[in-house]
CSV table of N, CA, C and O in Angstrom, one decimal:
chain,number,residue,atom,x,y,z
F,1362,UNK,N,-2.4,9.1,-8.9
F,1362,UNK,CA,-3.2,8.0,-8.3
F,1362,UNK,C,-4.7,8.2,-8.6
F,1362,UNK,O,-5.4,7.2,-8.9
F,1363,UNK,N,-5.1,9.4,-8.4
F,1363,UNK,CA,-6.5,9.7,-8.6
F,1363,UNK,C,-6.9,9.4,-10.1
F,1363,UNK,O,-7.9,8.8,-10.3
F,1364,UNK,N,-6.0,9.7,-11.0
F,1364,UNK,CA,-6.3,9.4,-12.4
F,1364,UNK,C,-6.4,7.9,-12.6
F,1364,UNK,O,-7.3,7.4,-13.3
F,1365,UNK,N,-5.5,7.1,-12.0
F,1365,UNK,CA,-5.5,5.7,-12.1
F,1365,UNK,C,-6.8,5.1,-11.6
F,1365,UNK,O,-7.4,4.2,-12.3
F,1366,UNK,N,-7.2,5.5,-10.5
F,1366,UNK,CA,-8.5,5.0,-9.9
F,1366,UNK,C,-9.7,5.4,-10.8
F,1366,UNK,O,-10.5,4.6,-11.1
F,1367,UNK,N,-9.7,6.7,-11.2
F,1367,UNK,CA,-10.8,7.1,-12.0
F,1367,UNK,C,-10.9,6.4,-13.4
F,1367,UNK,O,-12.0,6.0,-13.8
F,1368,UNK,N,-9.7,6.2,-14.0
F,1368,UNK,CA,-9.7,5.5,-15.3
F,1368,UNK,C,-10.2,4.0,-15.1
F,1368,UNK,O,-10.9,3.5,-16.0
F,1369,UNK,N,-9.9,3.4,-14.0
F,1369,UNK,CA,-10.5,2.1,-13.7
F,1369,UNK,C,-12.0,2.2,-13.5
F,1369,UNK,O,-12.7,1.4,-14.1
F,1370,UNK,N,-12.4,3.1,-12.7
F,1370,UNK,CA,-13.8,3.2,-12.4
F,1370,UNK,C,-14.7,3.5,-13.6
F,1370,UNK,O,-15.7,2.9,-13.8
F,1371,UNK,N,-14.2,4.4,-14.5
F,1371,UNK,CA,-14.9,4.7,-15.7
F,1371,UNK,C,-14.5,3.9,-16.9
F,1371,UNK,O,-15.0,4.2,-18.0
F,1372,UNK,N,-13.7,2.9,-16.7
F,1372,UNK,CA,-13.3,2.0,-17.7
F,1372,UNK,C,-12.7,2.6,-19.0
F,1372,UNK,O,-13.1,2.4,-20.1
F,1373,UNK,N,-11.7,3.5,-18.7
F,1373,UNK,CA,-10.9,4.2,-19.8
F,1373,UNK,C,-9.5,3.6,-19.8
F,1373,UNK,O,-9.0,3.1,-18.9
F,1374,UNK,N,-8.9,3.7,-21.0
F,1374,UNK,CA,-7.5,3.2,-21.2
F,1374,UNK,C,-6.5,4.0,-20.4
F,1374,UNK,O,-6.6,5.2,-20.3
F,1375,UNK,N,-5.5,3.3,-20.0
F,1375,UNK,CA,-4.3,3.8,-19.4
F,1375,UNK,C,-3.0,3.3,-20.1
F,1375,UNK,O,-3.1,2.4,-20.9
F,1376,UNK,N,-1.9,3.9,-19.8
F,1376,UNK,CA,-0.6,3.5,-20.3
F,1376,UNK,C,0.4,3.4,-19.3
F,1376,UNK,O,0.5,4.3,-18.4
F,1377,UNK,N,1.3,2.4,-19.3
F,1377,UNK,CA,2.5,2.3,-18.5
F,1377,UNK,C,3.5,3.0,-19.4
F,1377,UNK,O,4.0,2.5,-20.4
F,1378,UNK,N,3.9,4.2,-19.1
F,1378,UNK,CA,4.8,5.0,-19.9
F,1378,UNK,C,6.2,5.0,-19.4
F,1378,UNK,O,6.5,5.2,-18.2
F,1379,UNK,N,7.2,4.7,-20.2
F,1379,UNK,CA,8.6,4.7,-19.9
F,1379,UNK,C,9.0,3.4,-19.2
F,1379,UNK,O,8.3,2.5,-18.9
F,1380,UNK,N,10.4,3.3,-19.0
F,1380,UNK,CA,11.0,2.2,-18.3
F,1380,UNK,C,10.5,0.9,-18.9
F,1380,UNK,O,10.2,-0.1,-18.2
F,1381,UNK,N,10.5,0.8,-20.2
F,1381,UNK,CA,10.1,-0.4,-20.9
F,1381,UNK,C,8.7,-0.7,-21.0
F,1381,UNK,O,8.2,-1.7,-21.4
F,1382,UNK,N,7.8,0.3,-20.5
F,1382,UNK,CA,6.4,0.1,-20.5
F,1382,UNK,C,5.9,-1.0,-19.5
F,1382,UNK,O,4.9,-1.6,-19.7
F,1383,UNK,N,6.7,-1.2,-18.4
F,1383,UNK,CA,6.4,-2.3,-17.5
F,1383,UNK,C,5.5,-1.9,-16.3
F,1383,UNK,O,5.0,-2.8,-15.7
F,1384,UNK,N,5.4,-0.6,-16.0
F,1384,UNK,CA,4.6,-0.2,-14.9
F,1384,UNK,C,5.3,-0.4,-13.6
F,1384,UNK,O,4.6,-0.5,-12.5
F,1385,UNK,N,6.6,-0.5,-13.6
F,1385,UNK,CA,7.3,-0.7,-12.3
F,1385,UNK,C,7.7,0.6,-11.6
F,1385,UNK,O,8.4,0.5,-10.6
F,1386,UNK,N,7.3,1.8,-12.2
F,1386,UNK,CA,7.6,3.0,-11.5
F,1386,UNK,C,6.9,3.0,-10.1
F,1386,UNK,O,5.7,2.5,-10.0
F,1387,UNK,N,7.5,3.4,-9.1
F,1387,UNK,CA,7.0,3.4,-7.8
F,1387,UNK,C,6.8,4.8,-7.2
F,1387,UNK,O,7.7,5.6,-7.3
F,1388,UNK,N,5.7,5.0,-6.5
F,1388,UNK,CA,5.5,6.3,-5.8
F,1388,UNK,C,4.8,6.0,-4.5
F,1388,UNK,O,4.2,4.9,-4.3
F,1389,UNK,N,5.0,6.9,-3.5
F,1389,UNK,CA,4.3,6.8,-2.3
F,1389,UNK,C,3.0,7.6,-2.4
F,1389,UNK,O,2.9,8.5,-3.3
F,1390,UNK,N,2.0,7.3,-1.7
F,1390,UNK,CA,0.7,8.0,-1.8
F,1390,UNK,C,0.2,8.3,-0.4
F,1390,UNK,O,0.4,7.6,0.6
F,1391,UNK,N,-0.4,9.5,-0.3
F,1391,UNK,CA,-0.8,10.0,1.0
F,1391,UNK,C,-2.3,10.4,1.0
F,1391,UNK,O,-2.7,11.1,0.1
F,1392,UNK,N,-3.1,9.8,1.9
F,1392,UNK,CA,-4.5,10.2,1.9
F,1392,UNK,C,-4.6,11.6,2.5
F,1392,UNK,O,-3.9,11.9,3.5
F,1393,UNK,N,-5.6,12.3,2.1
F,1393,UNK,CA,-5.8,13.6,2.5
F,1393,UNK,C,-6.2,13.6,4.0
F,1393,UNK,O,-5.8,14.6,4.8
F,1394,UNK,N,-6.8,12.6,4.6
F,1394,UNK,CA,-7.1,12.5,6.0
F,1394,UNK,C,-5.8,12.5,6.8
F,1394,UNK,O,-5.7,13.1,7.9
F,1395,UNK,N,-4.8,11.8,6.3
F,1395,UNK,CA,-3.5,11.7,7.0
F,1395,UNK,C,-2.8,13.1,6.9
F,1395,UNK,O,-2.2,13.6,7.9
F,1396,UNK,N,-2.9,13.8,5.8
F,1396,UNK,CA,-2.3,15.1,5.7
F,1396,UNK,C,-3.0,16.1,6.6
F,1396,UNK,O,-2.4,16.9,7.3
F,1397,UNK,N,-4.3,16.0,6.7
F,1397,UNK,CA,-5.1,16.8,7.6
F,1397,UNK,C,-4.7,16.7,9.0
F,1397,UNK,O,-4.5,17.6,9.8
F,1398,UNK,N,-4.5,15.4,9.5
F,1398,UNK,CA,-4.0,15.2,10.9
F,1398,UNK,C,-2.7,15.9,11.1
F,1398,UNK,O,-2.5,16.5,12.2
F,1399,UNK,N,-1.8,15.9,10.2
F,1399,UNK,CA,-0.5,16.6,10.3
F,1399,UNK,C,-0.7,18.1,10.4
F,1399,UNK,O,-0.1,18.7,11.3
F,1400,UNK,N,-1.4,18.6,9.5
F,1400,UNK,CA,-1.6,20.1,9.4
F,1400,UNK,C,-2.3,20.5,10.7
F,1400,UNK,O,-2.0,21.6,11.3
F,1401,UNK,N,-3.3,19.8,11.1
F,1401,UNK,CA,-4.0,20.1,12.4
F,1401,UNK,C,-3.1,20.1,13.6
F,1401,UNK,O,-3.1,21.1,14.4
F,1402,UNK,N,-2.2,19.1,13.7
F,1402,UNK,CA,-1.2,19.1,14.7
F,1402,UNK,C,-0.3,20.3,14.7
F,1402,UNK,O,0.0,20.9,15.7
F,1403,UNK,N,0.1,20.6,13.5
F,1403,UNK,CA,1.0,21.8,13.3
F,1403,UNK,C,0.4,23.1,13.7
F,1403,UNK,O,1.0,23.9,14.3
F,1404,UNK,N,-0.9,23.2,13.3
F,1404,UNK,CA,-1.6,24.5,13.7
F,1404,UNK,C,-1.8,24.6,15.2
F,1404,UNK,O,-1.8,25.7,15.7
F,1405,UNK,N,-1.8,23.5,15.9
F,1405,UNK,CA,-2.0,23.5,17.4
F,1405,UNK,C,-0.6,23.5,18.1
F,1405,UNK,O,-0.5,23.6,19.3
F,1406,UNK,N,0.5,23.4,17.3
F,1406,UNK,CA,1.8,23.4,17.9
F,1406,UNK,C,2.8,24.2,17.0
F,1406,UNK,O,3.9,23.8,16.7
F,1407,UNK,N,2.3,25.4,16.7
F,1407,UNK,CA,3.2,26.3,15.8
F,1407,UNK,C,4.5,26.5,16.4
F,1407,UNK,O,5.5,26.7,15.7
F,1408,UNK,N,4.6,26.6,17.7
F,1408,UNK,CA,5.9,26.9,18.3
F,1408,UNK,C,6.9,25.8,18.0
F,1408,UNK,O,8.1,26.0,18.0
F,1409,UNK,N,6.5,24.6,17.8
F,1409,UNK,CA,7.4,23.4,17.6
F,1409,UNK,C,7.8,23.4,16.1
F,1409,UNK,O,9.0,23.1,15.8
F,1410,UNK,N,6.9,23.7,15.2
F,1410,UNK,CA,7.3,23.6,13.8
F,1410,UNK,C,7.6,24.9,13.1
F,1410,UNK,O,8.0,24.9,11.9
F,1411,UNK,N,7.4,26.0,13.8
F,1411,UNK,CA,7.7,27.3,13.1
F,1411,UNK,C,9.1,27.4,12.6
F,1411,UNK,O,10.1,27.2,13.3
F,1412,UNK,N,9.2,27.8,11.3
F,1412,UNK,CA,10.5,27.9,10.6
F,1412,UNK,C,11.1,26.6,10.1
F,1412,UNK,O,12.2,26.7,9.5
F,1413,UNK,N,10.5,25.5,10.3
F,1413,UNK,CA,11.0,24.2,9.9
F,1413,UNK,C,10.4,23.8,8.6
F,1413,UNK,O,9.3,24.1,8.3
F,1414,UNK,N,11.2,23.2,7.8
F,1414,UNK,CA,10.7,22.6,6.5
F,1414,UNK,C,10.7,21.1,6.7
F,1414,UNK,O,11.8,20.5,7.1
F,1415,UNK,N,9.6,20.5,6.5
F,1415,UNK,CA,9.4,19.0,6.8
F,1415,UNK,C,8.8,18.3,5.5
F,1415,UNK,O,7.8,18.8,5.0
F,1416,UNK,N,9.3,17.2,5.2
F,1416,UNK,CA,8.7,16.4,4.1
F,1416,UNK,C,7.7,15.5,4.7
F,1416,UNK,O,7.9,15.0,5.8
F,1417,UNK,N,6.6,15.3,4.0
F,1417,UNK,CA,5.5,14.5,4.5
F,1417,UNK,C,4.9,13.8,3.3
F,1417,UNK,O,4.5,14.4,2.3
F,1418,UNK,N,4.8,12.5,3.4
F,1418,UNK,CA,4.2,11.7,2.3
F,1418,UNK,C,3.8,10.3,2.8
F,1418,UNK,O,3.9,10.1,4.0
F,1419,UNK,N,3.5,9.5,1.9
F,1419,UNK,CA,3.0,8.1,2.3
F,1419,UNK,C,4.1,7.2,2.8
F,1419,UNK,O,3.8,6.3,3.6
F,1420,UNK,N,5.4,7.5,2.4
F,1420,UNK,CA,6.5,6.7,2.9
F,1420,UNK,C,6.5,5.3,2.3
F,1420,UNK,O,5.6,4.9,1.5
F,1421,UNK,N,7.4,4.5,2.8
F,1421,UNK,CA,7.5,3.1,2.3
F,1421,UNK,C,6.3,2.3,2.5
F,1421,UNK,O,5.8,1.6,1.6
F,1422,UNK,N,5.6,2.4,3.7
F,1422,UNK,CA,4.4,1.6,4.0
F,1422,UNK,C,3.2,1.9,3.1
F,1422,UNK,O,2.3,1.2,3.0
F,1423,UNK,N,3.3,3.1,2.4
F,1423,UNK,CA,2.1,3.4,1.5
F,1423,UNK,C,2.7,3.8,0.2
F,1423,UNK,O,2.4,4.8,-0.4
F,1424,UNK,N,3.4,2.8,-0.4
F,1424,UNK,CA,4.0,3.0,-1.7
F,1424,UNK,C,3.6,1.8,-2.6
F,1424,UNK,O,3.4,0.7,-2.1
F,1425,UNK,N,3.6,2.0,-3.9
F,1425,UNK,CA,3.2,1.0,-4.8
F,1425,UNK,C,3.7,1.3,-6.2
F,1425,UNK,O,3.8,2.5,-6.6
F,1426,UNK,N,4.0,0.3,-7.0
F,1426,UNK,CA,4.3,0.5,-8.4
F,1426,UNK,C,3.0,0.6,-9.1
F,1426,UNK,O,1.9,0.3,-8.6
F,1427,UNK,N,3.0,1.1,-10.4
F,1427,UNK,CA,1.8,1.2,-11.2
F,1427,UNK,C,1.2,-0.2,-11.4
F,1427,UNK,O,0.0,-0.4,-11.4
F,1428,UNK,N,2.0,-1.3,-11.5
F,1428,UNK,CA,1.5,-2.6,-11.6
F,1428,UNK,C,0.7,-3.0,-10.3
F,1428,UNK,O,-0.4,-3.5,-10.4
F,1429,UNK,N,1.3,-2.7,-9.1
F,1429,UNK,CA,0.6,-3.0,-7.9
F,1429,UNK,C,-0.6,-2.2,-7.7
F,1429,UNK,O,-1.7,-2.7,-7.3
F,1430,UNK,N,-0.6,-0.9,-8.1
F,1430,UNK,CA,-1.7,0.0,-8.0
F,1430,UNK,C,-2.8,-0.5,-8.9
F,1430,UNK,O,-4.0,-0.5,-8.6
F,1431,UNK,N,-2.5,-1.0,-10.1
F,1431,UNK,CA,-3.4,-1.6,-11.1
F,1431,UNK,C,-4.2,-2.7,-10.4
F,1431,UNK,O,-5.4,-2.8,-10.5
F,1432,UNK,N,-3.4,-3.6,-9.8
F,1432,UNK,CA,-4.1,-4.8,-9.2
F,1432,UNK,C,-5.0,-4.4,-8.1
F,1432,UNK,O,-6.1,-4.9,-7.9
F,1433,UNK,N,-4.7,-3.4,-7.3
F,1433,UNK,CA,-5.6,-2.9,-6.2
F,1433,UNK,C,-6.8,-2.2,-6.8
F,1433,UNK,O,-7.9,-2.5,-6.4
F,1434,UNK,N,-6.6,-1.4,-7.9
F,1434,UNK,CA,-7.8,-0.8,-8.5
F,1434,UNK,C,-8.7,-1.8,-9.1
F,1434,UNK,O,-9.9,-1.7,-9.1
F,1435,UNK,N,-8.1,-2.9,-9.7
F,1435,UNK,CA,-9.0,-4.0,-10.2
F,1435,UNK,C,-9.8,-4.7,-9.1
F,1435,UNK,O,-11.0,-4.9,-9.3
F,1436,UNK,N,-9.1,-4.9,-8.0
F,1436,UNK,CA,-9.8,-5.5,-6.9
F,1436,UNK,C,-10.9,-4.6,-6.3
F,1436,UNK,O,-12.0,-5.1,-6.1
F,1437,UNK,N,-10.6,-3.4,-6.2
F,1437,UNK,CA,-11.6,-2.5,-5.6
F,1437,UNK,C,-12.8,-2.2,-6.5
F,1437,UNK,O,-13.9,-2.2,-6.1
F,1438,UNK,N,-12.5,-2.0,-7.8
F,1438,UNK,CA,-13.5,-1.6,-8.7
F,1438,UNK,C,-14.2,-2.8,-9.4
F,1438,UNK,O,-15.3,-2.7,-9.9
F,1439,UNK,N,-13.5,-4.0,-9.4
F,1439,UNK,CA,-14.0,-5.1,-10.1
F,1439,UNK,C,-13.9,-5.0,-11.6
F,1439,UNK,O,-14.6,-5.8,-12.3
F,1440,UNK,N,-13.1,-4.1,-12.0
F,1440,UNK,CA,-13.0,-3.8,-13.5
F,1440,UNK,C,-11.6,-4.0,-14.0
F,1440,UNK,O,-10.6,-3.6,-13.3
F,1441,UNK,N,-11.4,-4.5,-15.2
F,1441,UNK,CA,-10.1,-4.6,-15.8
F,1441,UNK,C,-10.2,-3.7,-17.1
F,1441,UNK,O,-11.1,-3.8,-17.8
F,1442,UNK,N,-9.2,-2.9,-17.2
F,1442,UNK,CA,-9.1,-2.0,-18.4
F,1442,UNK,C,-7.9,-2.2,-19.2
F,1442,UNK,O,-6.9,-2.8,-18.7
F,1443,UNK,N,-7.9,-1.8,-20.4
F,1443,UNK,CA,-6.6,-2.0,-21.2
F,1443,UNK,C,-5.5,-1.0,-20.7
F,1443,UNK,O,-5.8,0.1,-20.5
F,1444,UNK,N,-4.3,-1.6,-20.6
F,1444,UNK,CA,-3.2,-0.7,-20.2
F,1444,UNK,C,-2.1,-1.0,-21.3
F,1444,UNK,O,-1.6,-2.1,-21.4
F,1445,UNK,N,-1.9,0.1,-22.0
F,1445,UNK,CA,-0.9,0.0,-23.1
F,1445,UNK,C,0.5,0.3,-22.7
F,1445,UNK,O,0.7,1.3,-22.0
F,1446,UNK,N,1.4,-0.6,-23.0
F,1446,UNK,CA,2.8,-0.3,-22.7
F,1446,UNK,C,3.4,0.7,-23.7
F,1446,UNK,O,3.2,0.6,-24.9
F,1447,UNK,N,4.0,1.8,-23.1
F,1447,UNK,CA,4.8,2.8,-24.0
F,1447,UNK,C,6.2,2.7,-23.5
F,1447,UNK,O,6.5,3.2,-22.4
F,1448,UNK,N,7.1,2.2,-24.3
F,1448,UNK,CA,8.4,2.0,-23.8
F,1448,UNK,C,9.3,3.2,-23.7
F,1448,UNK,O,10.2,3.3,-22.9
F,1449,UNK,N,9.0,4.3,-24.5
F,1449,UNK,CA,9.7,5.5,-24.5
F,1449,UNK,C,9.5,6.2,-23.2
F,1449,UNK,O,8.3,6.3,-22.7
F,1450,UNK,N,10.5,6.8,-22.6
F,1450,UNK,CA,10.4,7.5,-21.3
F,1450,UNK,C,10.0,9.0,-21.6
F,1450,UNK,O,9.9,9.4,-22.7
F,1451,UNK,N,9.7,9.7,-20.5
F,1451,UNK,CA,9.4,11.1,-20.6
F,1451,UNK,C,10.5,11.8,-19.9
F,1451,UNK,O,11.0,11.4,-18.8
F,1452,UNK,N,10.8,13.0,-20.4
F,1452,UNK,CA,11.8,13.8,-19.7
F,1452,UNK,C,11.4,14.1,-18.3
F,1452,UNK,O,10.3,14.5,-18.0
F,1453,UNK,N,12.4,14.0,-17.4
F,1453,UNK,CA,12.2,14.3,-16.0
F,1453,UNK,C,11.4,13.3,-15.2
F,1453,UNK,O,11.1,13.5,-14.0
F,1454,UNK,N,11.0,12.2,-15.8
F,1454,UNK,CA,10.3,11.2,-15.1
F,1454,UNK,C,11.3,10.4,-14.2
F,1454,UNK,O,12.4,10.3,-14.6
F,1455,UNK,N,10.8,10.0,-13.1
F,1455,UNK,CA,11.7,9.2,-12.2
F,1455,UNK,C,11.1,7.8,-11.9
F,1455,UNK,O,9.9,7.7,-11.9
F,1456,UNK,N,12.0,6.9,-11.7
F,1456,UNK,CA,11.6,5.5,-11.5
F,1456,UNK,C,11.0,5.3,-10.1
F,1456,UNK,O,10.1,4.5,-9.9
F,1457,UNK,N,11.6,5.9,-9.1
F,1457,UNK,CA,11.2,5.6,-7.7
F,1457,UNK,C,11.2,6.9,-6.9
F,1457,UNK,O,12.1,7.7,-7.0
F,1458,UNK,N,10.0,7.2,-6.3
F,1458,UNK,CA,9.9,8.3,-5.3
F,1458,UNK,C,9.2,7.8,-4.1
F,1458,UNK,O,8.0,7.5,-4.2
F,1459,UNK,N,9.9,7.8,-3.0
F,1459,UNK,CA,9.2,7.5,-1.7
F,1459,UNK,C,9.7,8.6,-0.7
F,1459,UNK,O,10.9,8.8,-0.5
F,1460,UNK,N,8.8,9.2,-0.1
F,1460,UNK,CA,9.1,10.3,0.9
F,1460,UNK,C,9.7,9.7,2.1
F,1460,UNK,O,9.3,8.7,2.7
F,1461,UNK,N,10.8,10.4,2.6
F,1461,UNK,CA,11.4,10.1,3.9
F,1461,UNK,C,10.7,10.9,4.9
F,1461,UNK,O,10.9,12.1,5.0
F,1462,UNK,N,9.9,10.3,5.8
F,1462,UNK,CA,9.2,11.0,6.8
F,1462,UNK,C,9.9,11.0,8.2
F,1462,UNK,O,9.4,11.4,9.2
F,1463,UNK,N,11.2,10.7,8.2
F,1463,UNK,CA,12.0,10.6,9.4
F,1463,UNK,C,11.9,11.8,10.2
F,1463,UNK,O,11.6,11.8,11.4
F,1464,UNK,N,12.1,13.0,9.6
F,1464,UNK,CA,12.2,14.2,10.4
F,1464,UNK,C,10.8,14.7,10.9
F,1464,UNK,O,10.7,15.1,12.1
F,1465,UNK,N,9.8,14.6,10.1
F,1465,UNK,CA,8.5,15.0,10.5
F,1465,UNK,C,7.9,14.1,11.6
F,1465,UNK,O,7.3,14.5,12.6
F,1466,UNK,N,8.2,12.8,11.5
F,1466,UNK,CA,7.8,11.8,12.5
F,1466,UNK,C,8.5,12.1,13.9
F,1466,UNK,O,7.9,12.1,14.9
F,1467,UNK,N,9.8,12.3,13.8
F,1467,UNK,CA,10.6,12.6,15.0
F,1467,UNK,C,10.1,13.9,15.7
F,1467,UNK,O,10.1,13.9,16.9
F,1468,UNK,N,9.8,14.9,14.9
F,1468,UNK,CA,9.4,16.2,15.5
F,1468,UNK,C,8.0,16.2,16.0
F,1468,UNK,O,7.7,16.7,17.1
F,1469,UNK,N,7.1,15.5,15.3
F,1469,UNK,CA,5.6,15.6,15.6
F,1469,UNK,C,5.0,14.3,16.1
F,1469,UNK,O,3.9,14.3,16.6
F,1470,UNK,N,5.6,13.2,15.8
F,1470,UNK,CA,5.0,11.9,16.1
F,1470,UNK,C,4.1,11.4,15.0
F,1470,UNK,O,3.6,10.3,15.1
F,1471,UNK,N,3.9,12.3,14.0
F,1471,UNK,CA,3.0,11.9,12.9
F,1471,UNK,C,3.5,10.9,12.0
F,1471,UNK,O,4.7,10.8,11.7
F,1472,UNK,N,2.7,10.0,11.5
F,1472,UNK,CA,3.0,9.1,10.5
F,1472,UNK,C,1.7,8.7,9.8
F,1472,UNK,O,0.6,8.7,10.4
F,1473,UNK,N,1.7,8.4,8.5
F,1473,UNK,CA,0.5,8.0,7.8
F,1473,UNK,C,-0.1,6.8,8.4
F,1473,UNK,O,0.5,5.9,8.9
F,1474,UNK,N,-1.5,6.8,8.5
F,1474,UNK,CA,-2.2,5.6,9.0
F,1474,UNK,C,-2.9,4.8,7.9
F,1474,UNK,O,-3.3,3.7,8.1
F,1475,UNK,N,-3.2,5.5,6.8
F,1475,UNK,CA,-4.0,4.8,5.8
F,1475,UNK,C,-3.1,4.3,4.6
F,1475,UNK,O,-2.2,5.1,4.1
F,1476,UNK,N,-3.2,3.1,4.3
F,1476,UNK,CA,-2.4,2.5,3.2
F,1476,UNK,C,-3.1,2.6,1.8
F,1476,UNK,O,-4.2,3.2,1.7
F,1477,UNK,N,-2.4,2.0,0.9
F,1477,UNK,CA,-2.9,2.1,-0.5
F,1477,UNK,C,-4.3,1.6,-0.7
F,1477,UNK,O,-5.1,2.2,-1.3
F,1478,UNK,N,-4.6,0.5,-0.1
F,1478,UNK,CA,-5.9,-0.1,-0.2
F,1478,UNK,C,-7.0,0.8,0.3
F,1478,UNK,O,-8.0,1.1,-0.3
F,1479,UNK,N,-6.7,1.4,1.5
F,1479,UNK,CA,-7.7,2.4,2.0
F,1479,UNK,C,-7.8,3.6,1.1
F,1479,UNK,O,-8.9,4.1,0.9
F,1480,UNK,N,-6.7,4.1,0.6
F,1480,UNK,CA,-6.8,5.3,-0.3
F,1480,UNK,C,-7.6,5.0,-1.5
F,1480,UNK,O,-8.4,5.8,-1.9
F,1481,UNK,N,-7.4,3.9,-2.2
F,1481,UNK,CA,-8.1,3.5,-3.4
F,1481,UNK,C,-9.6,3.4,-3.1
F,1481,UNK,O,-10.5,3.9,-3.8
F,1482,UNK,N,-9.9,2.8,-2.0
F,1482,UNK,CA,-11.4,2.6,-1.6
F,1482,UNK,C,-12.0,4.0,-1.3
F,1482,UNK,O,-13.1,4.3,-1.7
C-alpha cells in the first residue's frame, strides 16, 4: 500500500499484475496507529495474552482492491498515473487476503479504527 500511495504522489507508473491485469486483488490494510494501540494494550495485559498467537489486520472494514485503492489515491493526491495491466500472474500471489480479527477482538476488545481513506491520507 505504501508503494501504491508513493507512486501516485511522485507520479510514477504502476502495474496491475496478474488475474487478467484487472487490479481486483484485494488486501486488508492496517494503520500503524491501530497496531500500536493493540501492542500497547498487550504490554499492559501480558497475563491475558501470554502464550497466545493472535492475527491482527485491517479486516473486512479496512480492505480494498487495487482498483479501489487507486481511486482513493487519486482522490487524496489529486494525481492520475499510468497503470499498466500485466495479465500474467506471479507465483504465490493470492487474489484475496483479509485478516480474521475475531480472536484478537474477543480477547482484547481491539479492532482497527482507521479505514483506507485515513491510511492513505
